[in-house]
Coordinates of C-alpha atoms in Angstrom, one line a residue:
Chain A
X1 CA -4.2 -33.8 -2.8
X2 CA -4.9 -35.4 -6.1
X3 CA -7.6 -34.5 -8.8
X4 CA -11.0 -36.3 -7.8
X5 CA -12.6 -38.3 -10.5
X6 CA -14.8 -35.3 -12.3
X7 CA -11.7 -33.7 -12.6
X8 CA -9.6 -36.1 -14.2
X9 CA -12.1 -36.9 -16.8
X10 CA -12.6 -33.1 -17.6
X11 CA -9.1 -32.5 -18.0
X12 CA -8.8 -35.8 -20.3
X13 CA -11.5 -34.6 -22.0
X14 CA -9.7 -31.1 -22.4
X15 CA -6.1 -32.9 -23.6
X16 CA -7.9 -34.9 -26.0
X17 CA -9.5 -31.9 -27.6
X18 CA -6.6 -29.6 -27.8
X19 CA -4.6 -32.9 -29.4
X20 CA -7.8 -33.3 -31.8
X21 CA -8.0 -29.4 -32.9
X22 CA -4.3 -29.2 -33.5
X23 CA -4.2 -32.3 -35.5
X24 CA -7.5 -31.3 -37.6
X25 CA -5.9 -27.6 -37.6
X26 CA -2.6 -29.3 -39.6
X27 CA -4.8 -31.5 -41.8
X28 CA -8.0 -30.5 -42.6
X29 CA -8.7 -29.5 -46.4
X30 CA -5.2 -30.1 -47.8
X31 CA -5.2 -29.4 -51.4
X32 CA -1.6 -27.9 -51.8
X33 CA 1.9 -29.8 -51.0
X34 CA 2.5 -30.5 -47.7
X35 CA 5.7 -28.1 -47.4
X36 CA 3.4 -25.1 -47.9
X37 CA 0.9 -26.4 -45.5
X38 CA 3.7 -27.3 -42.6
X39 CA 5.2 -23.8 -43.1
X40 CA 2.0 -21.8 -43.9
X41 CA -0.3 -23.4 -41.2
X42 CA 2.4 -24.4 -38.8
X43 CA 3.8 -20.9 -38.0
X44 CA 0.0 -20.0 -37.0
X45 CA -0.3 -22.5 -35.3
X46 CA 2.8 -22.0 -33.6
X47 CA 1.8 -18.5 -32.9
X48 CA -1.8 -19.9 -31.8
X49 CA -0.1 -21.9 -29.6
X50 CA 2.1 -19.6 -28.2
X51 CA -0.6 -17.2 -27.0
X52 CA -3.1 -19.9 -25.5
X53 CA 0.2 -20.8 -23.1
X54 CA 0.8 -16.8 -22.3
X55 CA -2.9 -16.0 -21.6
X56 CA -3.6 -18.9 -19.9
X57 CA -0.6 -19.0 -17.3
X58 CA -0.1 -14.9 -16.9
X59 CA -3.9 -14.9 -15.7
X60 CA -3.5 -17.9 -13.6
X61 CA -0.9 -16.4 -11.8
X62 CA -1.9 -13.0 -11.7
X63 CA -5.1 -13.8 -10.6
X64 CA -3.1 -16.1 -7.6
X65 CA -1.0 -13.0 -6.4
X66 CA -3.9 -10.5 -6.7
X67 CA -6.2 -13.2 -4.8
X68 CA -9.4 -12.6 -6.9
X69 CA -10.8 -14.6 -9.8
X70 CA -11.9 -11.0 -12.0
X71 CA -9.1 -9.2 -12.3
X72 CA -6.4 -10.2 -15.1
X73 CA -3.5 -8.5 -16.5
X74 CA -5.4 -7.3 -19.9
X75 CA -8.0 -6.3 -17.4
X76 CA -5.5 -3.7 -16.5
X77 CA -4.0 -2.7 -19.5
X78 CA -0.7 -4.8 -19.3
X79 CA -1.5 -5.5 -22.9
X80 CA -2.0 -1.9 -23.8
X81 CA 0.6 -0.7 -22.5
X82 CA 2.6 -3.1 -24.6
X83 CA 1.1 -1.2 -27.8
X84 CA 2.0 2.0 -26.3
X85 CA 5.5 1.6 -25.8
X86 CA 5.9 -0.2 -29.1
X87 CA 4.0 2.8 -31.0
X88 CA 6.5 5.3 -28.9
X89 CA 9.6 3.0 -29.6
X90 CA 8.7 3.6 -33.3
X91 CA 9.2 7.3 -32.8
X92 CA 12.2 7.3 -30.9
X93 CA 13.9 4.8 -33.3
X94 CA 12.0 6.5 -36.7
X95 CA 9.6 4.3 -38.8
X96 CA 10.8 1.7 -41.2
X97 CA 12.8 -1.7 -41.1
X98 CA 16.3 0.2 -41.8
X99 CA 17.0 1.1 -38.5
X100 CA 20.2 -1.2 -37.8
X101 CA 18.8 -3.1 -35.1
X102 CA 16.6 -6.2 -35.6
X103 CA 13.5 -7.3 -35.3
X104 CA 14.0 -9.2 -32.2
X105 CA 16.1 -6.9 -30.3
X106 CA 14.0 -3.9 -30.7
X107 CA 11.2 -6.3 -29.7
X108 CA 13.5 -7.2 -26.4
X109 CA 14.1 -3.6 -25.8
X110 CA 10.2 -3.1 -25.6
X111 CA 9.3 -5.5 -23.3
X112 CA 12.2 -4.4 -21.0
X113 CA 10.5 -1.1 -21.3
X114 CA 7.4 -1.9 -20.6
X115 CA 7.9 -4.5 -17.8
X116 CA 9.7 -1.5 -15.8
X117 CA 6.4 0.3 -16.4
X118 CA 4.2 -2.5 -15.4
X119 CA 6.4 -3.2 -12.2
X120 CA 6.1 0.3 -11.3
X121 CA 2.3 0.5 -11.6
X122 CA 2.0 -2.8 -9.9
X123 CA 4.0 -1.5 -6.7
X124 CA 1.6 1.7 -6.6
X125 CA -1.8 -0.4 -6.9
X126 CA -1.0 -3.8 -4.6
X127 CA 1.0 -2.4 -1.4
X128 CA 1.2 -4.1 1.3
X129 CA -2.4 -2.6 2.6
X130 CA -4.9 -4.5 1.5
X131 CA -7.6 -2.9 -0.9
X132 CA -11.0 -4.1 -1.8
X133 CA -11.6 -6.0 -4.9
X134 CA -13.9 -3.6 -6.1
X135 CA -11.7 -0.7 -5.8
X136 CA -8.5 -3.1 -7.7
X137 CA -11.1 -3.4 -10.3
X138 CA -11.8 0.0 -11.0
X139 CA -8.4 1.1 -10.3
X140 CA -7.5 -1.6 -12.9
X141 CA -9.9 -0.5 -15.4
X142 CA -9.1 3.4 -15.5
X143 CA -4.8 2.5 -16.2
X144 CA -6.5 0.3 -18.9
X145 CA -8.3 2.4 -20.5
X146 CA -5.9 5.6 -19.7
X147 CA -2.8 3.3 -21.9
X148 CA -5.6 2.1 -24.5
X149 CA -6.3 6.0 -25.0
X150 CA -2.7 7.1 -25.3
X151 CA -2.0 3.8 -27.6
X152 CA -4.8 5.0 -29.8
X153 CA -3.4 8.8 -29.8
X154 CA 0.4 7.4 -30.3
X155 CA -1.6 5.5 -33.4
X156 CA -3.2 8.7 -35.0
X157 CA 0.5 10.4 -34.4
X158 CA 2.1 8.3 -37.0
X159 CA 1.5 6.3 -40.2
X160 CA -1.3 3.9 -39.7
X161 CA 0.4 1.3 -42.0
X162 CA 3.6 1.5 -39.8
X163 CA 1.7 0.6 -37.0
X164 CA 2.4 -3.0 -37.2
X165 CA 0.7 -4.6 -34.0
X166 CA -2.6 -2.9 -33.4
X167 CA -4.6 -4.3 -36.4
X168 CA -7.8 -2.9 -37.4
X169 CA -10.2 -1.9 -34.3
X170 CA -7.4 -3.0 -31.8
X171 CA -8.7 -6.4 -31.6
X172 CA -6.5 -9.9 -31.7
X173 CA -6.1 -11.2 -35.5
X174 CA -5.1 -14.7 -36.0
X175 CA -4.9 -14.6 -39.6
X176 CA -2.1 -12.5 -39.3
X177 CA -0.2 -13.7 -36.8
X178 CA 3.7 -11.3 -36.6
X179 CA 5.8 -14.4 -37.5
X180 CA 9.1 -12.0 -37.1
X181 CA 8.5 -12.6 -33.6
X182 CA 7.8 -16.2 -32.9
X183 CA 11.3 -17.6 -32.6
X184 CA 12.0 -15.4 -30.3
X185 CA 8.5 -15.3 -28.5
X186 CA 8.7 -19.3 -28.3
X187 CA 12.3 -19.0 -26.4
X188 CA 10.6 -16.3 -24.0
X189 CA 7.7 -18.4 -23.4
X190 CA 9.6 -21.3 -22.5
X191 CA 12.3 -19.4 -20.5
X192 CA 8.8 -18.1 -18.4
X193 CA 7.0 -21.4 -18.4
X194 CA 9.7 -23.1 -17.1
X195 CA 9.9 -20.4 -14.0
X196 CA 6.2 -20.2 -13.5
X197 CA 6.1 -24.2 -13.4
X198 CA 8.8 -24.5 -10.7
X199 CA 7.5 -22.0 -8.6
X200 CA 4.4 -24.4 -8.5
X201 CA 4.1 -24.8 -4.8
X202 CA 5.1 -21.0 -3.8
X203 CA 2.4 -20.3 -5.9
X204 CA 0.4 -22.8 -3.7
X205 CA 1.2 -20.6 -0.7
X206 CA 0.8 -17.6 -2.1
X207 CA -3.2 -18.3 -2.3
X208 CA -3.3 -18.1 1.2
X209 CA -2.4 -14.4 1.1
X210 CA 0.8 -12.1 2.2
X211 CA 0.6 -13.0 6.1
X212 CA 0.6 -16.8 5.9
X213 CA 3.2 -17.0 2.5
X214 CA 5.3 -15.2 4.9
X215 CA 4.8 -16.9 7.7
X216 CA 5.9 -20.1 5.2
X217 CA 8.6 -18.4 4.6
X218 CA 8.2 -17.1 1.5
X219 CA 10.4 -14.4 0.6
X220 CA 7.4 -12.4 -0.6
X221 CA 8.1 -9.5 -2.5
X222 CA 11.1 -10.6 -4.4
X223 CA 8.5 -13.9 -5.5
X224 CA 5.9 -11.2 -6.6
X225 CA 8.5 -9.2 -8.4
X226 CA 9.7 -12.4 -10.2
X227 CA 5.9 -13.5 -11.0
X228 CA 5.3 -10.1 -12.1
X229 CA 8.2 -10.0 -14.3
X230 CA 7.2 -13.5 -16.0
X231 CA 3.6 -12.0 -16.4
X232 CA 4.5 -8.7 -18.4
X233 CA 6.9 -10.9 -20.6
X234 CA 3.9 -13.5 -21.5
X235 CA 1.7 -10.4 -22.1
X236 CA 4.2 -8.5 -24.2
X237 CA 4.9 -12.0 -26.0
X238 CA 1.2 -12.4 -26.9
X239 CA 0.0 -9.2 -27.7
X240 CA 3.5 -8.7 -30.2
X241 CA 2.1 -12.4 -31.8
X242 CA -1.7 -11.1 -32.4
X243 CA -2.9 -7.9 -30.8
X244 CA -4.7 -7.5 -27.5
X245 CA -6.7 -9.5 -26.0
X246 CA -9.1 -8.2 -23.2
X247 CA -10.9 -11.5 -21.8
X248 CA -9.3 -14.4 -23.0
X249 CA -7.3 -14.6 -20.1
X250 CA -10.2 -14.3 -17.7
X251 CA -11.6 -16.8 -20.1
X252 CA -9.1 -19.9 -20.0
X253 CA -8.5 -19.2 -16.5
X254 CA -12.2 -20.0 -15.1
X255 CA -12.1 -22.8 -17.2
X256 CA -9.4 -24.0 -15.6
X257 CA -10.5 -23.5 -12.6
X258 CA -13.9 -25.2 -13.5
X259 CA -12.1 -28.5 -15.1
X260 CA -10.1 -28.7 -12.0
X261 CA -11.7 -27.6 -9.0
X262 CA -8.5 -27.3 -7.4
X263 CA -6.1 -24.8 -6.0
X264 CA -2.8 -26.2 -7.4
X265 CA -1.0 -25.0 -9.9
X266 CA 0.4 -28.1 -10.9
X267 CA -3.1 -29.1 -12.5
X268 CA -4.5 -25.0 -13.0
X269 CA -1.5 -23.7 -14.6
X270 CA -1.0 -27.0 -17.8
X271 CA -5.8 -26.6 -17.6
X272 CA -5.3 -23.1 -18.6
X273 CA -3.3 -24.2 -21.2
X274 CA -5.0 -26.9 -22.6
X275 CA -8.4 -24.5 -22.4
X276 CA -6.6 -22.0 -23.9
X277 CA -5.5 -24.3 -26.9
X278 CA -9.2 -25.5 -27.6
X279 CA -10.8 -22.0 -27.8
X280 CA -8.2 -20.8 -30.3
X281 CA -6.7 -23.5 -32.1
X282 CA -10.0 -25.8 -32.1
X283 CA -12.1 -22.5 -33.1
X284 CA -10.0 -21.7 -35.3
X285 CA -10.6 -25.3 -37.2
X286 CA -14.3 -25.0 -36.7
X287 CA -14.9 -21.5 -37.9
X288 CA -12.1 -22.0 -40.9
X289 CA -12.8 -25.1 -42.3
X290 CA -15.8 -26.5 -41.1
X291 CA -18.2 -23.6 -41.2
X292 CA -16.4 -21.8 -43.7
X293 CA -16.8 -18.6 -42.2
X294 CA -15.4 -15.0 -42.1
X295 CA -16.4 -14.3 -38.4
X296 CA -13.3 -13.0 -37.0
X297 CA -12.3 -15.8 -34.2
X298 CA -11.1 -13.5 -31.7
X299 CA -14.3 -11.3 -31.7
X300 CA -16.2 -14.8 -30.7
X301 CA -13.7 -15.7 -27.8
X302 CA -14.2 -11.9 -26.5
X303 CA -17.5 -11.6 -26.5
X304 CA -17.7 -15.1 -24.3
X305 CA -15.0 -13.9 -21.9
X306 CA -17.1 -10.5 -21.6
X307 CA -20.2 -12.4 -21.0
X308 CA -17.8 -14.5 -17.8
X309 CA -16.7 -11.0 -16.8
X310 CA -20.1 -9.8 -16.3
X311 CA -21.5 -13.3 -14.3
X312 CA -18.2 -12.9 -12.4
X313 CA -19.0 -9.6 -11.0
X314 CA -22.7 -10.2 -10.6
X315 CA -22.0 -13.0 -8.3
X316 CA -19.0 -11.0 -6.4
X317 CA -21.9 -8.4 -6.0
X318 CA -24.5 -10.9 -4.6
X319 CA -21.4 -12.0 -1.9
Chain B
X1 CA 14.6 -15.7 23.6
X2 CA 13.1 -13.0 21.5
X3 CA 15.0 -10.1 21.7
X4 CA 13.4 -6.6 20.4
X5 CA 15.5 -3.7 20.4
X6 CA 14.7 -0.2 20.5
X7 CA 11.6 -0.8 18.3
X8 CA 9.5 1.6 16.7
X9 CA 6.9 1.9 13.6
X10 CA 5.5 5.2 12.3
X11 CA 3.0 5.4 9.8
X12 CA 3.1 8.8 8.2
X13 CA 3.5 11.3 11.7
X14 CA 1.8 8.7 14.3
X15 CA 3.7 6.5 16.4
X16 CA 2.3 3.1 16.5
X17 CA 5.1 1.7 18.8
X18 CA 7.4 3.7 20.1
X19 CA 11.3 2.6 21.4
X20 CA 9.7 -1.2 22.9
X21 CA 13.1 -3.5 24.0
X22 CA 11.8 -6.2 25.4
X23 CA 12.9 -10.1 26.3
X24 CA 10.4 -12.8 25.8
X25 CA 12.4 -16.2 27.4
X26 CA 12.4 -19.0 25.7
X27 CA 9.5 -21.7 26.8
X28 CA 6.1 -21.0 28.4
X29 CA 3.5 -18.8 27.5
X30 CA 3.8 -15.0 27.4
X31 CA 0.3 -12.7 26.9
X32 CA 0.4 -9.3 25.5
X33 CA -2.4 -7.1 26.7
X34 CA -3.1 -3.4 26.7
X35 CA -6.8 -1.5 25.8
X36 CA -7.2 -0.6 22.0
X37 CA -4.7 0.5 20.0
X38 CA -1.9 0.1 22.6
X39 CA 0.0 -1.3 19.2
X40 CA -0.1 -4.8 20.5
X41 CA -0.3 -6.3 17.4
X42 CA 1.6 -3.8 15.5
X43 CA 4.4 -5.2 17.8
X44 CA 3.5 -9.0 17.5
X45 CA 3.8 -8.3 13.5
X46 CA 7.2 -6.5 13.7
X47 CA 8.5 -9.6 15.9
X48 CA 7.5 -12.3 13.3
X49 CA 8.7 -9.7 9.7
X50 CA 5.1 -9.1 8.9
X51 CA 5.4 -5.6 9.0
X52 CA 9.1 -4.1 8.5
X53 CA 9.7 -2.2 11.7
X54 CA 10.7 2.0 11.3
X55 CA 13.4 1.7 13.6
X56 CA 15.0 -1.1 15.9
X57 CA 16.1 -5.0 15.7
X58 CA 14.5 -8.3 16.4
X59 CA 16.3 -11.8 17.2
X60 CA 14.8 -14.5 17.4
X61 CA 17.6 -16.9 19.1
X62 CA 20.3 -14.6 17.7
X63 CA 19.0 -14.8 14.1
X64 CA 17.8 -11.4 13.2
X65 CA 14.4 -11.4 11.5
X66 CA 15.0 -9.3 8.9
X67 CA 18.0 -10.4 7.5
X68 CA 17.5 -14.1 8.2
X69 CA 16.2 -16.3 5.0
X70 CA 12.7 -16.9 4.7
X71 CA 12.4 -20.9 5.2
X72 CA 15.0 -21.1 7.9
X73 CA 13.0 -18.2 9.8
X74 CA 9.8 -20.3 8.9
X75 CA 11.2 -23.2 10.6
X76 CA 11.9 -21.6 13.8
X77 CA 9.0 -19.0 14.6
X78 CA 5.4 -19.2 13.5
X79 CA 2.8 -16.2 13.2
X80 CA -1.0 -16.7 12.8
X81 CA -2.9 -13.1 12.6
X82 CA -6.6 -12.5 13.3
X83 CA -8.0 -12.2 9.7
X84 CA -7.5 -15.0 7.3
X85 CA -8.6 -16.2 4.0
X86 CA -12.3 -17.8 4.4
X87 CA -13.2 -18.3 1.2
X88 CA -10.8 -20.7 -0.3
X89 CA -11.8 -24.3 -1.8
X90 CA -9.8 -26.2 0.1
X91 CA -9.6 -28.7 2.7
X92 CA -8.8 -28.5 6.4
X93 CA -6.1 -31.4 5.4
X94 CA -5.2 -29.5 2.9
X95 CA -4.8 -25.9 4.7
X96 CA -3.0 -28.0 7.6
X97 CA -0.5 -29.4 5.1
X98 CA 0.6 -26.2 4.6
X99 CA 2.5 -25.9 7.6
X100 CA 4.6 -28.6 6.3
X101 CA 6.2 -26.2 3.4
X102 CA 8.9 -24.5 5.2
X103 CA 10.3 -28.1 6.0
X104 CA 9.4 -30.4 2.6
X105 CA 8.6 -27.1 0.1
X106 CA 5.8 -28.6 -1.5
X107 CA 6.5 -32.6 -1.8
X108 CA 4.9 -34.1 1.2
X109 CA 6.3 -37.0 2.6
X110 CA 5.1 -39.7 4.9
X111 CA 7.2 -38.5 8.0
X112 CA 4.8 -34.7 7.0
X113 CA 1.8 -36.9 7.1
X114 CA 2.4 -38.3 10.7
X115 CA 2.8 -34.3 11.2
X116 CA -0.5 -33.2 9.6
X117 CA -2.7 -36.1 11.8
X118 CA -1.0 -35.0 14.6
X119 CA -2.2 -31.4 14.1
X120 CA -5.5 -33.0 13.5
X121 CA -5.9 -34.8 16.3
X122 CA -4.5 -32.2 18.3
X123 CA -7.1 -29.5 17.5
X124 CA -10.1 -32.3 17.5
X125 CA -10.6 -31.7 13.9
X126 CA -10.5 -35.4 12.6
X127 CA -14.0 -35.1 11.6
X128 CA -13.6 -32.0 9.6
X129 CA -10.5 -32.7 7.7
X130 CA -12.1 -33.2 4.6
X131 CA -14.4 -30.2 4.4
X132 CA -13.7 -26.6 2.7
X133 CA -12.9 -23.7 4.5
X134 CA -15.8 -22.0 2.9
X135 CA -18.2 -24.6 4.5
X136 CA -17.0 -24.3 8.5
X137 CA -18.0 -22.2 11.1
X138 CA -15.6 -19.1 12.5
X139 CA -14.4 -21.1 15.3
X140 CA -13.6 -24.2 13.5
X141 CA -11.9 -22.2 10.5
X142 CA -9.5 -20.5 13.6
X143 CA -8.7 -23.9 14.8
X144 CA -8.0 -25.2 11.2
X145 CA -5.2 -22.4 11.1
X146 CA -4.1 -23.3 14.4
X147 CA -3.4 -26.9 13.8
X148 CA -1.6 -25.1 10.2
X149 CA 0.5 -23.5 12.4
X150 CA 1.0 -26.3 15.3
X151 CA 2.3 -29.0 12.2
X152 CA 4.5 -26.2 11.2
X153 CA 6.3 -27.7 14.6
X154 CA 8.3 -24.4 15.4
X155 CA 10.0 -23.7 18.1
X156 CA 8.1 -20.3 18.6
X157 CA 4.7 -20.2 18.0
X158 CA 2.9 -16.7 17.8
X159 CA -0.7 -15.8 18.0
X160 CA -2.6 -12.9 17.7
X161 CA -6.1 -12.7 19.6
X162 CA -6.5 -16.7 18.9
X163 CA -10.0 -16.1 20.7
X164 CA -11.4 -13.8 18.6
X165 CA -15.0 -15.0 17.2
X166 CA -14.9 -18.3 19.2
X167 CA -17.3 -19.3 22.0
X168 CA -16.5 -19.7 25.9
X169 CA -15.9 -23.4 25.6
X170 CA -14.1 -23.2 22.6
X171 CA -11.9 -20.1 24.0
X172 CA -11.2 -22.9 27.4
X173 CA -9.9 -25.2 24.7
X174 CA -8.0 -23.0 22.8
X175 CA -5.9 -21.8 25.9
X176 CA -5.8 -25.3 27.0
X177 CA -4.4 -26.5 24.0
X178 CA -1.7 -23.6 23.7
X179 CA -0.9 -24.2 27.9
X180 CA -0.7 -27.9 26.9
X181 CA 1.7 -26.9 23.9
X182 CA 4.5 -25.3 26.3
X183 CA 4.2 -27.7 28.8
X184 CA 4.4 -30.9 26.8
X185 CA 6.3 -29.6 23.3
X186 CA 8.4 -27.1 25.1
X187 CA 7.3 -24.7 22.8
X188 CA 7.4 -20.8 23.2
X189 CA 3.7 -19.2 23.0
X190 CA 3.0 -15.4 22.5
X191 CA 0.0 -14.6 22.4
X192 CA -1.9 -11.2 22.2
X193 CA -5.2 -11.3 24.3
X194 CA -8.2 -9.1 25.0
X195 CA -9.8 -10.9 28.0
X196 CA -7.2 -10.2 30.9
X197 CA -8.3 -13.0 33.1
X198 CA -7.5 -15.8 30.4
X199 CA -4.3 -13.9 30.6
X200 CA -4.0 -14.1 34.6
X201 CA -4.9 -17.6 34.4
X202 CA -2.9 -19.0 31.7
X203 CA 0.5 -17.1 31.5
X204 CA 3.6 -17.5 32.3
X205 CA 4.4 -14.1 31.4
X206 CA 2.3 -10.9 30.8
X207 CA 3.4 -7.8 28.5
X208 CA 1.1 -4.9 29.2
X209 CA 1.7 -2.1 26.4
X210 CA 0.0 1.6 26.3
X211 CA -0.1 4.0 23.7
X212 CA 2.9 2.2 21.6
X213 CA 5.1 1.7 24.6
X214 CA 5.8 -1.0 27.1
X215 CA 3.9 0.1 30.2
X216 CA 4.2 -3.4 32.5
X217 CA 5.5 -6.9 32.1
X218 CA 5.9 -9.7 34.8
X219 CA 4.6 -12.5 35.7
X220 CA 0.8 -12.9 35.9
X221 CA 0.2 -11.5 40.4
X222 CA 2.8 -8.7 39.2
X223 CA 0.5 -7.7 36.4
X224 CA -3.0 -8.7 37.7
X225 CA -3.3 -6.0 40.3
X226 CA -5.9 -3.1 40.5
X227 CA -3.2 -0.8 41.2
X228 CA -1.9 -1.7 37.6
X229 CA -4.6 -2.6 36.0
X230 CA -6.6 0.7 36.7
X231 CA -3.7 2.4 34.8
X232 CA -3.8 0.2 32.5
X233 CA -6.9 0.4 31.1
X234 CA -8.1 4.2 33.1
X235 CA -11.2 2.0 34.6
X236 CA -11.6 1.1 37.8
X237 CA -11.2 -2.7 38.5
X238 CA -11.1 -5.0 41.8
X239 CA -8.9 -8.3 41.2
X240 CA -10.0 -10.9 43.6
X241 CA -8.4 -14.4 44.2
X242 CA -10.6 -17.4 43.8
X243 CA -10.0 -20.9 43.9
X244 CA -5.8 -20.1 43.3
X245 CA -7.0 -18.0 40.6
X246 CA -6.0 -14.3 39.8
X247 CA -9.8 -13.2 38.7
X248 CA -10.6 -9.1 37.8
X249 CA -14.1 -8.0 37.6
X250 CA -14.8 -4.8 35.7
X251 CA -18.0 -4.6 34.9
X252 CA -19.9 -2.2 36.7

């Protein structure tokens, strides 16, 4: 039931790379005093680590409960759904900081609203009846597109300078991490990760499909709802911190499957996080300090993820 | 004992199962037969809480299936349906090991390993146990899933058309195995069967369904009769006694 030699080697290599990325990111090209570096780079590092954890876990768990390796929460538009809720919240609360509500509290309320909407949508799409994967992907893309357009509409109604999440063209940005939400994000990620890791054995069973899972005693609807809730919270945190990322989750989840070659979540969950750290922190390190390039890392990651998406789709068509 | 009272299932406006009340005694092998669309599979999945019923109750040894906790029920009753995930990168042994989940929650003990070995042996899967599910033939995969259910080691074992997609030799092997599970291990086996001759030769009790309703039930010699089968399937049949077995021919 353990990992084979190849998987062990790959997993160790990924771990080493992840640690090297973190150490390198904090220490390379240090010119000013350490206090500033720790505060400046430390908060960015923490933000990236949180994004790596959220996207990895959320995607792997989502793919397990929907029995596919192509569809992700981002492709279903869960991240832009959060953006939409956030912009509508600005409408209700009014723009500006002097609403009397602290940022963290507003964030929590927004997440609660987003989770409720996402759960309803999930219920409608993933009913007890089995749908073809291609129908699901189509439906997911349509809902994703719908939220994207609605969020854009909302963005046009408001003053764009007040729209703190949606940056630039709507692509994630690791140089402008929303540091105000780091602490509440850290707590949320901690709770959700602990929950998901506790459910690792149940997740293993859920891969076998609904009927077998119920046969083996999993309270199916309750478990799926709880897992979906955790996924939504994780996606919201990631989106609030850096902005929406369409293909990053797909990339790290499939890297995790490839690295471990296993169905067991006690391996795939950590592997997805490690792969995410290598991609984000390692990528940022290479771009910022080694290449001195102004290229946005998010673009490159999205490009790789997008290519992978097409490859997976083509392979799915062939089967 | 499995006891169903006033069981109905309605999808939109069509009644798939209509007011079925029946008792399946503990021990022995019970077959559910009937023409296509008679509601056999729906009945089985309501009994095993895979499909929620529209009306009615099911009790397994006095435990209401809709109210008993999942793991509690999973240690008493197992269900295997026709269509199971086939593209998994999972070895046969890993799959069979899942049968221990209701007992040990994912952490396998040496006791569990013993059950796994036994189930693999019982289904003659020793040489395939390290093979992946997606490398097996349909019949081998079917046997691997049955091994998982056997490994679950429940008092009640429910199987929906276990003979689908397997050849004569393996079909006979499967029925002999279920018979042995009932005789040697004292399990209560309930199977949905399409081949009435298998039902005739291996069952202790037969339940016949038609258009969502319970049509007949009784011992094989009460059900495998011309007047009953002709009425049930709406074609002329002729039942022969051959070497002590009641065989029904209906081919021309």
